[in-house]
Amino acid sequence: MEKFMFLFRGGNIRALSPELMQHHMNKWLEWMETLRSRNILVRSEPLHPTGMVVSGKNKVVTDGPFIEENEMIGGYTIILARDMEEALSVSKNCPIFEMDGKLEIRPLREITR
């Protein structure tokens, strides 16, 4: 099995009422539990909306990220899958799509000497 990272973009739940937000969060928890029960969930965490950006050879530090909200990475999940096709199949049940968000799939590489 290979490792794949899902990067979640957009899908602004802050526009929802508290009740709808809770409903949407429950869908995320259910989806994560499905991944866990299939023994393919490696790790999953949301990201804080702000952080720092270090840029260039002079290592200039700025508050960030400064990008459109629908392009901001809100979190990630790492799963195990046979190949990209299986990872794509797993991704299609993600609740991010209900909020018109995006899910980017990236295969992870091991660093070896």
CSV table of C-alpha atoms in Angstrom, one decimal:
chain,number,residue,atom,x,y,z
A,1,MET,CA,0.0,0.0,0.0
A,2,GLU,CA,1.1,3.5,-0.8
A,3,LYS,CA,0.5,6.7,1.2
A,4,PHE,CA,-1.5,9.5,-0.4
A,5,MET,CA,-2.2,13.0,1.1
A,6,PHE,CA,-5.6,14.7,0.7
A,7,LEU,CA,-5.3,18.5,0.9
A,8,PHE,CA,-8.6,20.2,1.6
A,9,ARG,CA,-9.2,23.6,0.0
A,10,GLY,CA,-12.2,25.9,0.3
A,11,GLY,CA,-15.5,24.7,1.5
A,12,ASN,CA,-16.1,27.7,3.9
A,13,ILE,CA,-18.2,26.3,6.8
A,14,ARG,CA,-18.0,29.6,8.7
A,15,ALA,CA,-20.9,30.8,6.5
A,16,LEU,CA,-23.2,28.1,8.0
A,17,SER,CA,-25.5,28.5,11.0
A,18,PRO,CA,-24.2,26.7,14.2
A,19,GLU,CA,-26.7,23.9,13.6
A,20,LEU,CA,-25.6,23.3,10.0
A,21,MET,CA,-22.0,23.6,11.0
A,22,GLN,CA,-22.4,20.9,13.6
A,23,HIS,CA,-24.2,18.7,11.0
A,24,HIS,CA,-21.4,19.2,8.5
A,25,MET,CA,-18.7,18.4,11.2
A,26,ASN,CA,-20.6,15.2,12.1
A,27,LYS,CA,-20.4,14.2,8.4
A,28,TRP,CA,-16.6,14.7,8.6
A,29,LEU,CA,-16.4,12.6,11.7
A,30,GLU,CA,-18.4,9.9,10.1
A,31,TRP,CA,-16.2,9.9,7.0
A,32,MET,CA,-13.0,9.7,9.1
A,33,GLU,CA,-14.5,6.8,11.1
A,34,THR,CA,-15.2,5.0,7.8
A,35,LEU,CA,-11.5,5.5,6.8
A,36,ARG,CA,-10.4,4.3,10.2
A,37,SER,CA,-12.7,1.2,10.1
A,38,ARG,CA,-11.1,0.3,6.7
A,39,ASN,CA,-7.7,0.6,8.3
A,40,ILE,CA,-6.6,3.1,5.7
A,41,LEU,CA,-6.4,6.3,7.8
A,42,VAL,CA,-2.9,7.2,8.7
A,43,ARG,CA,-3.4,10.8,10.0
A,44,SER,CA,-5.8,13.7,9.6
A,45,GLU,CA,-5.7,17.2,11.1
A,46,PRO,CA,-7.3,20.6,10.4
A,47,LEU,CA,-5.0,23.6,10.0
A,48,HIS,CA,-5.3,26.9,11.8
A,49,PRO,CA,-6.4,29.6,9.3
A,50,THR,CA,-3.3,31.7,9.9
A,51,GLY,CA,0.4,31.1,10.2
A,52,MET,CA,3.8,32.5,9.0
A,53,VAL,CA,5.4,32.4,5.5
A,54,VAL,CA,9.2,32.3,5.2
A,55,SER,CA,10.4,33.3,1.7
A,56,GLY,CA,13.5,33.4,-0.4
A,57,LYS,CA,17.2,33.2,0.4
A,58,ASN,CA,16.9,36.1,2.8
A,59,LYS,CA,14.2,34.2,4.7
A,60,VAL,CA,11.7,37.1,4.8
A,61,VAL,CA,9.0,36.3,7.3
A,62,THR,CA,5.4,37.5,6.8
A,63,ASP,CA,2.0,36.7,8.3
A,64,GLY,CA,0.1,34.4,6.0
A,65,PRO,CA,-1.2,32.8,4.1
A,66,PHE,CA,-2.4,35.6,1.8
A,67,ILE,CA,-4.5,33.8,-0.7
A,68,GLU,CA,-8.2,33.6,-1.6
A,69,GLU,CA,-10.2,31.7,1.0
A,70,ASN,CA,-11.4,29.2,-1.5
A,71,GLU,CA,-7.7,28.3,-2.2
A,72,MET,CA,-6.6,28.1,1.4
A,73,ILE,CA,-5.6,24.7,2.6
A,74,GLY,CA,-7.9,23.9,5.6
A,75,GLY,CA,-6.5,20.6,6.6
A,76,TYR,CA,-5.0,17.3,5.4
A,77,THR,CA,-5.6,13.6,5.6
A,78,ILE,CA,-3.1,10.8,4.8
A,79,ILE,CA,-4.5,7.5,3.7
A,80,LEU,CA,-3.2,4.2,2.5
A,81,ALA,CA,-4.3,3.0,-1.0
A,82,ARG,CA,-3.0,0.6,-3.7
A,83,ASP,CA,-2.7,3.3,-6.3
A,84,MET,CA,-3.9,6.8,-7.4
A,85,GLU,CA,-7.1,5.2,-8.7
A,86,GLU,CA,-8.1,3.8,-5.3
A,87,ALA,CA,-7.1,7.0,-3.6
A,88,LEU,CA,-9.4,8.9,-6.0
A,89,SER,CA,-12.2,6.5,-5.2
A,90,VAL,CA,-11.8,7.0,-1.5
A,91,SER,CA,-11.8,10.8,-1.9
A,92,LYS,CA,-15.2,10.9,-3.7
A,93,ASN,CA,-17.1,10.4,-0.4
A,94,CYS,CA,-15.4,13.4,1.3
A,95,PRO,CA,-17.8,16.0,2.8
A,96,ILE,CA,-15.7,18.8,1.4
A,97,PHE,CA,-17.6,18.5,-1.8
A,98,GLU,CA,-20.9,19.3,-0.1
A,99,MET,CA,-19.5,22.7,0.6
A,100,ASP,CA,-18.2,23.2,-3.0
A,101,GLY,CA,-14.7,22.7,-1.8
A,102,LYS,CA,-11.7,21.0,-3.5
A,103,LEU,CA,-9.7,18.0,-2.6
A,104,GLU,CA,-6.1,17.6,-4.0
A,105,ILE,CA,-4.6,14.2,-4.0
A,106,ARG,CA,-0.8,13.9,-3.8
A,107,PRO,CA,1.2,10.6,-3.6
A,108,LEU,CA,3.8,10.7,-0.8
A,109,ARG,CA,7.4,9.6,-1.5
A,110,GLU,CA,9.7,8.1,1.0
A,111,ILE,CA,13.1,9.7,1.4
A,112,THR,CA,15.8,7.0,1.2
A,113,ARG,CA,19.6,7.2,1.3
